[in-house]
């Protein structure tokens, strides 16, 4: 028993319990692996680290009906380091908790970092599935090349995501109650004083159960066209998922939200005439049978959901164009919607540009609703996947 207690104390220290997790979160960790008496908590927690053997339909102690898009700490994260020859070694699952970084780490001083976002879903039979994780892996590789970083292989990326989901399966919401949002990170973790690539890199994956990204839930969004600030410029890093792309949008985003808007739509940085994207998602406009979205030519992130919606729309016999879209076309559109891993497919009810408010069709009989139901049907296993997009987690 003394040996067991010592191992448990080491586990608690490695998790950072008492500093990074609230008391309610600590209770949820134990509940996740079954209801146990206090006297058996050490043994249950110790066993969970070794096997994390959770029954298929066993859930964490969480209010699934009131789940939003906020961080809910789960049990495990995946960590993998890059060796000196530029290849990633075998990674491992660690208890979720704080990580240690040198103050001179490249990610802290020079922003050398990328992240991805994907989701796991629970089917009605309890099985867990991923949606197109290979696309996230390839996008990370593309971004890593732009940021002078080595990156995990596609197989390493998918394996890490699978392991993270499997270890945290009790945190995957019940069918229809949300999804497990998965955040892979690639960071320059080694110390570097002069401006240069980091000497060491860390790939890690953590997860959190989520539901609706916007506070409006599934209600239509109210977007503001930003004319003062830019999101990206030609030749920059707007086309990759660099961590440096997101903090600069906060000023315009917070200003818009303080005025009652849901989010900000950015224009091109050169002429301020063409649509680019919203702070955290891509944008589409609909006119009759034509669906248009800005072409991803370096300043716009090529979203996985964006690409999927384009393919689904063409399968449904819509005409889809990827092209420059003048801001003036907003006044002629029948519908507008946004896409992204976090936001899904979100209808836009109105856009305000230079003091003019334009309103759009929303509701069950819209193109947006049709595309949304088809996408979610495939993602959750309700619609047969004929494209090989779904990855089963065994």
Short mmCIF file of C-alpha atoms in Angstrom, two decimals:
data_model
loop_
_atom_site.label_atom_id
_atom_site.label_comp_id
_atom_site.label_asym_id
_atom_site.label_seq_id
_atom_site.Cartn_x
_atom_site.Cartn_y
_atom_site.Cartn_z
CA UNK A 1 0.00 0.00 0.00
CA UNK A 2 2.91 2.33 0.75
CA UNK A 3 4.26 1.72 -2.73
CA UNK A 4 0.82 2.33 -4.25
CA UNK A 5 0.41 5.60 -2.32
CA UNK A 6 3.83 6.79 -3.46
CA UNK A 7 2.96 6.06 -7.08
CA UNK A 8 -0.33 7.91 -6.68
CA UNK A 9 1.42 10.97 -5.26
CA UNK A 10 3.80 10.97 -8.22
CA UNK A 11 0.80 10.80 -10.52
CA UNK A 12 -0.87 13.74 -8.79
CA UNK A 13 2.30 15.80 -9.14
CA UNK A 14 2.62 14.93 -12.85
CA UNK A 15 -0.98 15.94 -13.52
CA UNK A 16 -0.62 19.20 -11.65
CA UNK A 17 -3.72 18.51 -9.58
CA UNK A 18 -4.35 21.32 -7.15
CA UNK A 19 -2.94 23.95 -9.47
CA UNK A 20 -4.25 23.47 -12.99
CA UNK A 21 -7.52 21.60 -12.30
CA UNK A 22 -10.43 22.71 -10.17
CA UNK A 23 -11.87 20.47 -7.44
CA UNK A 24 -14.86 19.71 -9.67
CA UNK A 25 -12.53 18.68 -12.46
CA UNK A 26 -10.68 16.35 -10.09
CA UNK A 27 -13.97 14.72 -9.14
CA UNK A 28 -14.87 14.30 -12.80
CA UNK A 29 -11.58 12.48 -13.44
CA UNK A 30 -12.49 9.83 -10.87
CA UNK A 31 -16.10 9.66 -12.04
CA UNK A 32 -14.93 9.10 -15.59
CA UNK A 33 -13.56 5.73 -14.61
CA UNK A 34 -16.57 4.69 -12.63
CA UNK A 35 -18.05 5.73 -9.30
CA UNK A 36 -15.60 4.69 -6.60
CA UNK A 37 -15.45 5.20 -2.89
CA UNK A 38 -12.90 7.65 -1.57
CA UNK A 39 -10.84 4.81 -0.10
CA UNK A 40 -10.53 3.26 -3.56
CA UNK A 41 -9.79 6.48 -5.46
CA UNK A 42 -6.03 5.95 -5.48
CA UNK A 43 -6.34 2.46 -6.92
CA UNK A 44 -8.90 3.54 -9.54
CA UNK A 45 -6.80 6.49 -10.68
CA UNK A 46 -3.64 4.37 -10.77
CA UNK A 47 -5.31 1.71 -12.90
CA UNK A 48 -6.73 4.33 -15.26
CA UNK A 49 -3.24 5.54 -16.15
CA UNK A 50 -2.17 2.05 -17.12
CA UNK A 51 -5.21 0.94 -19.11
CA UNK A 52 -7.82 3.74 -19.35
CA UNK A 53 -10.30 0.89 -19.92
CA UNK A 54 -13.60 2.75 -20.14
CA UNK A 55 -16.77 1.01 -21.24
CA UNK A 56 -18.13 2.00 -24.63
CA UNK A 57 -21.05 4.08 -23.31
CA UNK A 58 -19.60 5.28 -20.01
CA UNK A 59 -19.53 9.06 -19.74
CA UNK A 60 -17.76 11.65 -17.66
CA UNK A 61 -19.81 13.48 -15.04
CA UNK A 62 -20.76 16.50 -17.16
CA UNK A 63 -23.95 18.44 -17.96
CA UNK A 64 -24.10 17.41 -21.61
CA UNK A 65 -27.27 19.43 -22.25
CA UNK A 66 -25.52 22.71 -21.45
CA UNK A 67 -22.20 22.16 -23.17
CA UNK A 68 -20.68 25.22 -24.86
CA UNK A 69 -17.34 25.88 -26.54
CA UNK A 70 -15.02 26.23 -23.60
CA UNK A 71 -12.09 24.27 -22.22
CA UNK A 72 -13.14 21.26 -20.17
CA UNK A 73 -9.95 19.47 -19.09
CA UNK A 74 -10.01 15.79 -20.01
CA UNK A 75 -7.77 13.02 -18.68
CA UNK A 76 -4.96 12.58 -21.18
CA UNK A 77 -2.85 14.37 -23.74
CA UNK A 78 -0.38 13.01 -26.26
CA UNK A 79 3.23 14.27 -26.40
CA UNK A 80 5.93 13.56 -28.99
CA UNK A 81 9.37 15.16 -29.33
CA UNK A 82 11.47 15.77 -32.41
CA UNK A 83 14.95 14.26 -32.36
CA UNK A 84 18.11 16.03 -33.53
CA UNK A 85 17.87 14.57 -37.04
CA UNK A 86 14.51 16.23 -37.65
CA UNK A 87 12.32 13.17 -37.19
CA UNK A 88 9.75 12.63 -34.46
CA UNK A 89 10.29 9.84 -31.97
CA UNK A 90 7.59 7.57 -30.59
CA UNK A 91 5.17 9.65 -28.55
CA UNK A 92 3.22 8.75 -25.44
CA UNK A 93 0.08 9.56 -23.52
CA UNK A 94 0.53 11.70 -20.41
CA UNK A 95 -2.01 12.86 -17.90
CA UNK A 96 -3.42 16.22 -18.97
CA UNK A 97 -1.62 19.07 -17.23
CA UNK A 98 0.80 21.93 -17.56
CA UNK A 99 3.89 21.63 -19.74
CA UNK A 100 7.35 23.02 -19.02
CA UNK A 101 8.99 25.41 -21.49
CA UNK A 102 12.31 27.22 -21.47
CA UNK A 103 11.74 31.02 -21.36
CA UNK A 104 13.81 31.22 -24.57
CA UNK A 105 11.61 28.69 -26.40
CA UNK A 106 11.09 29.58 -30.05
CA UNK A 107 7.32 29.48 -29.72
CA UNK A 108 7.37 32.01 -26.86
CA UNK A 109 9.84 34.44 -28.40
CA UNK A 110 9.21 34.20 -32.13
CA UNK A 111 5.78 32.58 -32.45
CA UNK A 112 7.09 29.44 -34.13
CA UNK A 113 4.01 27.30 -33.74
CA UNK A 114 1.06 25.76 -35.57
CA UNK A 115 -2.17 24.22 -34.45
CA UNK A 116 -4.94 22.13 -35.96
CA UNK A 117 -8.52 21.42 -35.03
CA UNK A 118 -10.53 18.28 -35.67
CA UNK A 119 -13.37 16.44 -33.95
CA UNK A 120 -14.39 12.98 -32.79
CA UNK A 121 -18.04 11.93 -32.78
CA UNK A 122 -19.94 9.18 -31.00
CA UNK A 123 -22.28 7.11 -33.13
CA UNK A 124 -25.56 5.68 -31.82
CA UNK A 125 -23.90 2.29 -31.34
CA UNK A 126 -21.25 3.93 -29.12
CA UNK A 127 -18.39 3.63 -31.61
CA UNK A 128 -16.15 6.67 -32.09
CA UNK A 129 -15.22 8.19 -35.45
CA UNK A 130 -13.01 10.96 -36.83
CA UNK A 131 -13.69 13.18 -39.83
CA UNK A 132 -10.89 13.55 -42.40
CA UNK A 133 -7.94 13.72 -39.98
CA UNK A 134 -5.56 13.11 -42.89
CA UNK A 135 -6.46 16.56 -44.23
CA UNK A 136 -5.47 18.17 -40.94
CA UNK A 137 -2.21 16.20 -40.96
CA UNK A 138 -1.33 17.36 -44.47
CA UNK A 139 -2.28 20.94 -43.67
CA UNK A 140 0.04 20.85 -40.66
CA UNK A 141 2.84 19.57 -42.87
CA UNK A 142 2.24 22.40 -45.33
CA UNK A 143 2.23 24.96 -42.54
CA UNK A 144 5.33 23.48 -40.94
CA UNK A 145 7.26 23.89 -44.18
CA UNK A 146 6.24 27.57 -44.27
CA UNK A 147 7.31 28.04 -40.63
CA UNK A 148 10.64 26.16 -41.02
CA UNK A 149 9.56 23.33 -38.73
CA UNK A 150 9.72 19.55 -39.01
CA UNK A 151 6.33 17.87 -38.78
CA UNK A 152 4.91 14.45 -37.89
CA UNK A 153 4.04 12.13 -40.74
CA UNK A 154 0.37 11.70 -41.65
CA UNK A 155 0.37 8.29 -39.95
CA UNK A 156 1.99 9.68 -36.80
CA UNK A 157 -0.53 12.53 -36.69
CA UNK A 158 -3.56 10.26 -37.08
CA UNK A 159 -2.22 7.73 -34.59
CA UNK A 160 -1.70 10.48 -32.00
CA UNK A 161 -5.24 11.76 -32.53
CA UNK A 162 -6.67 8.25 -32.25
CA UNK A 163 -4.77 7.54 -29.04
CA UNK A 164 -5.91 10.83 -27.53
CA UNK A 165 -9.56 10.12 -28.34
CA UNK A 166 -9.39 6.52 -27.15
CA UNK A 167 -7.83 7.58 -23.84
CA UNK A 168 -10.47 10.29 -23.36
CA UNK A 169 -13.45 8.37 -24.75
CA UNK A 170 -15.65 9.02 -21.74
CA UNK A 171 -15.44 12.72 -22.64
CA UNK A 172 -16.87 12.22 -26.14
CA UNK A 173 -20.44 13.55 -25.82
CA UNK A 174 -23.48 11.33 -26.31
CA UNK A 175 -24.91 11.29 -29.86
CA UNK A 176 -26.50 14.63 -30.67
CA UNK A 177 -24.94 16.39 -27.66
CA UNK A 178 -21.75 17.70 -29.28
CA UNK A 179 -18.31 16.36 -30.14
CA UNK A 180 -14.82 15.98 -28.73
CA UNK A 181 -12.76 18.86 -30.11
CA UNK A 182 -9.15 17.78 -30.66
CA UNK A 183 -6.33 20.32 -30.73
CA UNK A 184 -2.99 19.11 -32.17
CA UNK A 185 -0.14 21.57 -31.54
CA UNK A 186 3.32 21.80 -33.10
CA UNK A 187 5.63 24.20 -31.30
CA UNK A 188 9.25 25.25 -31.28
CA UNK A 189 9.99 24.14 -27.72
CA UNK A 190 13.77 24.45 -27.78
CA UNK A 191 15.61 27.58 -26.53
CA UNK A 192 16.86 30.08 -29.11
CA UNK A 193 18.00 33.66 -28.50
CA UNK A 194 18.76 34.91 -31.99
CA UNK A 195 16.09 34.86 -34.69
CA UNK A 196 16.37 31.33 -36.07
CA UNK A 197 14.45 28.04 -36.10
CA UNK A 198 14.12 26.31 -32.76
CA UNK A 199 16.59 23.50 -31.98
CA UNK A 200 13.79 21.26 -30.65
CA UNK A 201 10.11 20.72 -31.44
CA UNK A 202 7.18 19.24 -29.55
CA UNK A 203 3.99 17.83 -31.01
CA UNK A 204 1.15 17.45 -28.56
CA UNK A 205 -2.56 16.72 -28.74
CA UNK A 206 -5.23 17.56 -26.17
CA UNK A 207 -9.01 17.47 -26.30
CA UNK A 208 -12.14 19.03 -24.85
CA UNK A 209 -15.85 18.21 -25.24
CA UNK A 210 -17.69 21.03 -27.04
CA UNK A 211 -20.93 21.98 -28.68
CA UNK A 212 -21.80 25.32 -30.33
CA UNK A 213 -18.93 27.71 -31.00
CA UNK A 214 -20.95 30.92 -31.07
CA UNK A 215 -23.03 32.09 -28.11
CA UNK A 216 -25.97 32.33 -30.51
CA UNK A 217 -25.93 28.53 -30.69
CA UNK A 218 -27.54 27.55 -33.98
CA UNK A 219 -29.17 30.98 -34.41
CA UNK A 220 -28.07 33.09 -37.41
CA UNK A 221 -24.92 35.17 -37.00
CA UNK A 222 -24.67 38.94 -37.19
CA UNK A 223 -21.40 39.85 -38.95
CA UNK A 224 -19.53 43.15 -39.19
CA UNK A 225 -17.29 43.97 -42.18
CA UNK A 226 -13.93 45.21 -40.87
CA UNK A 227 -12.42 48.01 -42.97
CA UNK A 228 -9.64 49.22 -40.65
CA UNK A 229 -7.71 46.10 -39.67
CA UNK A 230 -6.35 43.32 -41.89
CA UNK A 231 -6.28 39.61 -41.13
CA UNK A 232 -3.53 38.66 -43.60
CA UNK A 233 -1.48 40.08 -46.43
CA UNK A 234 0.05 38.71 -49.62
CA UNK A 235 3.21 36.76 -48.99
CA UNK A 236 2.39 36.36 -45.30
CA UNK A 237 1.24 33.33 -43.34
CA UNK A 238 -2.52 33.75 -43.68
CA UNK A 239 -2.80 30.54 -45.67
CA UNK A 240 -1.37 28.33 -42.90
CA UNK A 241 -2.68 27.71 -39.40
CA UNK A 242 0.08 29.58 -37.62
CA UNK A 243 -0.59 30.65 -34.05
CA UNK A 244 0.55 34.14 -35.09
CA UNK A 245 -2.60 34.63 -37.20
CA UNK A 246 -5.04 34.72 -34.31
CA UNK A 247 -4.03 37.20 -31.59
CA UNK A 248 -3.93 40.11 -34.11
CA UNK A 249 -7.65 39.65 -34.89
CA UNK A 250 -8.70 40.02 -31.26
CA UNK A 251 -8.83 43.82 -31.25
CA UNK A 252 -11.29 44.01 -34.15
CA UNK A 253 -13.24 41.00 -32.87
CA UNK A 254 -13.70 42.39 -29.36
CA UNK A 255 -14.68 45.78 -30.73
CA UNK A 256 -17.31 44.18 -32.95
CA UNK A 257 -18.67 42.02 -30.12
CA UNK A 258 -18.96 45.06 -27.89
CA UNK A 259 -21.20 46.53 -30.60
CA UNK A 260 -23.42 43.47 -30.60
CA UNK A 261 -21.97 41.57 -33.57
CA UNK A 262 -21.08 37.87 -33.62
CA UNK A 263 -17.84 38.13 -35.57
CA UNK A 264 -15.81 40.11 -38.10
CA UNK A 265 -15.49 39.64 -41.87
CA UNK A 266 -12.15 40.82 -43.26
CA UNK A 267 -11.40 42.30 -46.68
CA UNK A 268 -8.25 41.98 -48.75
CA UNK A 269 -5.37 44.05 -47.41
CA UNK A 270 -4.44 45.65 -50.74
CA UNK A 271 -7.61 47.21 -52.09
CA UNK A 272 -10.19 46.57 -49.34
CA UNK A 273 -12.60 45.42 -52.03
CA UNK A 274 -12.76 41.63 -51.88
CA UNK A 275 -14.01 39.28 -49.16
CA UNK A 276 -11.43 37.16 -47.38
CA UNK A 277 -12.63 35.30 -44.29
CA UNK A 278 -14.16 35.66 -40.86
CA UNK A 279 -11.91 35.63 -37.76
CA UNK A 280 -12.00 31.87 -37.32
CA UNK A 281 -13.86 30.49 -40.34
CA UNK A 282 -14.37 30.65 -44.10
CA UNK A 283 -17.31 32.38 -45.75
CA UNK A 284 -19.70 31.40 -48.58
CA UNK A 285 -22.38 33.38 -50.41
CA UNK A 286 -25.36 31.89 -52.25
CA UNK A 287 -27.19 33.34 -55.24
CA UNK A 288 -29.72 30.98 -56.79
CA UNK A 289 -27.93 27.74 -57.66
CA UNK A 290 -24.48 29.39 -57.44
CA UNK A 291 -22.37 29.05 -54.30
CA UNK A 292 -19.23 31.20 -54.16
CA UNK A 293 -16.34 31.34 -51.71
CA UNK A 294 -13.09 33.34 -51.81
CA UNK A 295 -10.25 31.46 -53.48
CA UNK A 296 -7.56 30.26 -51.07
CA UNK A 297 -4.55 31.94 -52.68
CA UNK A 298 -2.28 32.40 -49.67
CA UNK A 299 -4.18 34.90 -47.51
CA UNK A 300 -7.09 32.56 -46.79
CA UNK A 301 -6.89 29.34 -44.79
CA UNK A 302 -7.93 26.29 -46.86
CA UNK A 303 -10.35 24.88 -44.29
CA UNK A 304 -11.14 21.16 -44.12
CA UNK A 305 -14.83 21.94 -43.59
CA UNK A 306 -14.66 24.44 -46.46
CA UNK A 307 -13.28 21.79 -48.80
CA UNK A 308 -15.85 19.25 -47.64
CA UNK A 309 -18.77 21.63 -48.18
CA UNK A 310 -17.53 22.41 -51.70
CA UNK A 311 -17.48 18.71 -52.54
CA UNK A 312 -20.89 18.07 -50.96
CA UNK A 313 -22.43 21.05 -52.77
CA UNK A 314 -21.17 19.84 -56.13
CA UNK A 315 -22.52 16.36 -55.40
CA UNK A 316 -25.91 18.01 -54.76
CA UNK A 317 -25.69 19.67 -58.21
CA UNK A 318 -24.92 23.18 -57.05
CA UNK A 319 -22.50 25.27 -59.07
CA UNK A 320 -19.54 26.18 -56.87
CA UNK A 321 -16.96 28.86 -57.63
CA UNK A 322 -13.74 29.67 -55.81
CA UNK A 323 -12.93 33.21 -56.91
CA UNK A 324 -12.37 36.79 -55.77
CA UNK A 325 -15.69 38.07 -54.39
CA UNK A 326 -16.21 41.86 -54.39
CA UNK A 327 -17.76 43.11 -51.15
CA UNK A 328 -20.56 44.65 -53.25
CA UNK A 329 -21.88 41.14 -53.96
CA UNK A 330 -23.02 40.89 -50.35
CA UNK A 331 -25.99 43.09 -51.21
CA UNK A 332 -27.06 40.68 -53.97
CA UNK A 333 -26.72 37.38 -52.09
CA UNK A 334 -29.69 35.22 -51.09
CA UNK A 335 -27.77 33.48 -48.32
CA UNK A 336 -24.45 33.73 -46.52
CA UNK A 337 -22.90 31.09 -44.26
CA UNK A 338 -19.60 30.32 -42.53
CA UNK A 339 -17.70 27.04 -42.26
CA UNK A 340 -15.00 25.72 -39.96
CA UNK A 341 -14.16 22.79 -37.71
CA UNK A 342 -15.14 24.70 -34.60
CA UNK A 343 -18.18 26.51 -36.04
CA UNK A 344 -19.44 23.74 -38.33
CA UNK A 345 -21.76 25.30 -40.90
CA UNK A 346 -23.23 28.48 -39.43
CA UNK A 347 -25.93 30.57 -41.14
CA UNK A 348 -25.45 34.33 -41.33
CA UNK A 349 -28.60 36.37 -40.73
CA UNK A 350 -27.11 39.79 -41.42
CA UNK A 351 -23.93 41.60 -42.40
CA UNK A 352 -23.25 45.26 -41.68
CA UNK A 353 -20.88 47.08 -44.03
CA UNK A 354 -20.18 50.83 -43.82
CA UNK A 355 -23.34 51.38 -41.83
CA UNK A 356 -25.56 49.37 -44.19
CA UNK A 357 -27.22 46.26 -42.78
CA UNK A 358 -28.00 43.46 -45.24
CA UNK A 359 -30.21 40.52 -44.25
CA UNK A 360 -30.26 37.00 -45.66
CA UNK A 361 -32.49 33.94 -45.80
CA UNK A 362 -32.13 31.48 -42.95
CA UNK A 363 -34.09 28.47 -41.76
CA UNK A 364 -34.84 24.88 -42.67
CA UNK A 365 -35.46 25.40 -46.40
CA UNK A 366 -32.14 27.04 -47.22
CA UNK A 367 -29.05 25.82 -49.04
CA UNK A 368 -27.07 26.28 -45.84
CA UNK A 369 -29.41 23.97 -43.91
CA UNK A 370 -29.20 21.31 -46.62
CA UNK A 371 -25.41 21.39 -46.66
CA UNK A 372 -25.24 21.40 -42.87
CA UNK A 373 -27.51 18.37 -42.45
CA UNK A 374 -25.57 16.44 -45.10
CA UNK A 375 -22.19 17.23 -43.56
CA UNK A 376 -23.29 16.43 -40.00
CA UNK A 377 -24.98 13.27 -41.21
CA UNK A 378 -21.69 12.03 -42.64
CA UNK A 379 -19.67 13.18 -39.62
CA UNK A 380 -21.92 11.37 -37.15
CA UNK A 381 -22.48 8.21 -39.17
CA UNK A 382 -26.14 8.85 -40.00
CA UNK A 383 -25.37 9.18 -43.72
CA UNK A 384 -23.24 6.61 -45.52
CA UNK A 385 -19.71 7.78 -46.15
CA UNK A 386 -19.02 7.16 -49.83
CA UNK A 387 -15.87 9.27 -49.96
CA UNK A 388 -13.66 7.59 -47.38
CA UNK A 389 -13.80 10.61 -45.08
CA UNK A 390 -14.61 8.73 -41.87
CA UNK A 391 -11.93 7.04 -39.76
CA UNK A 392 -13.11 4.51 -37.20
CA UNK A 393 -11.42 4.43 -33.80
CA UNK A 394 -11.14 0.82 -32.67
#
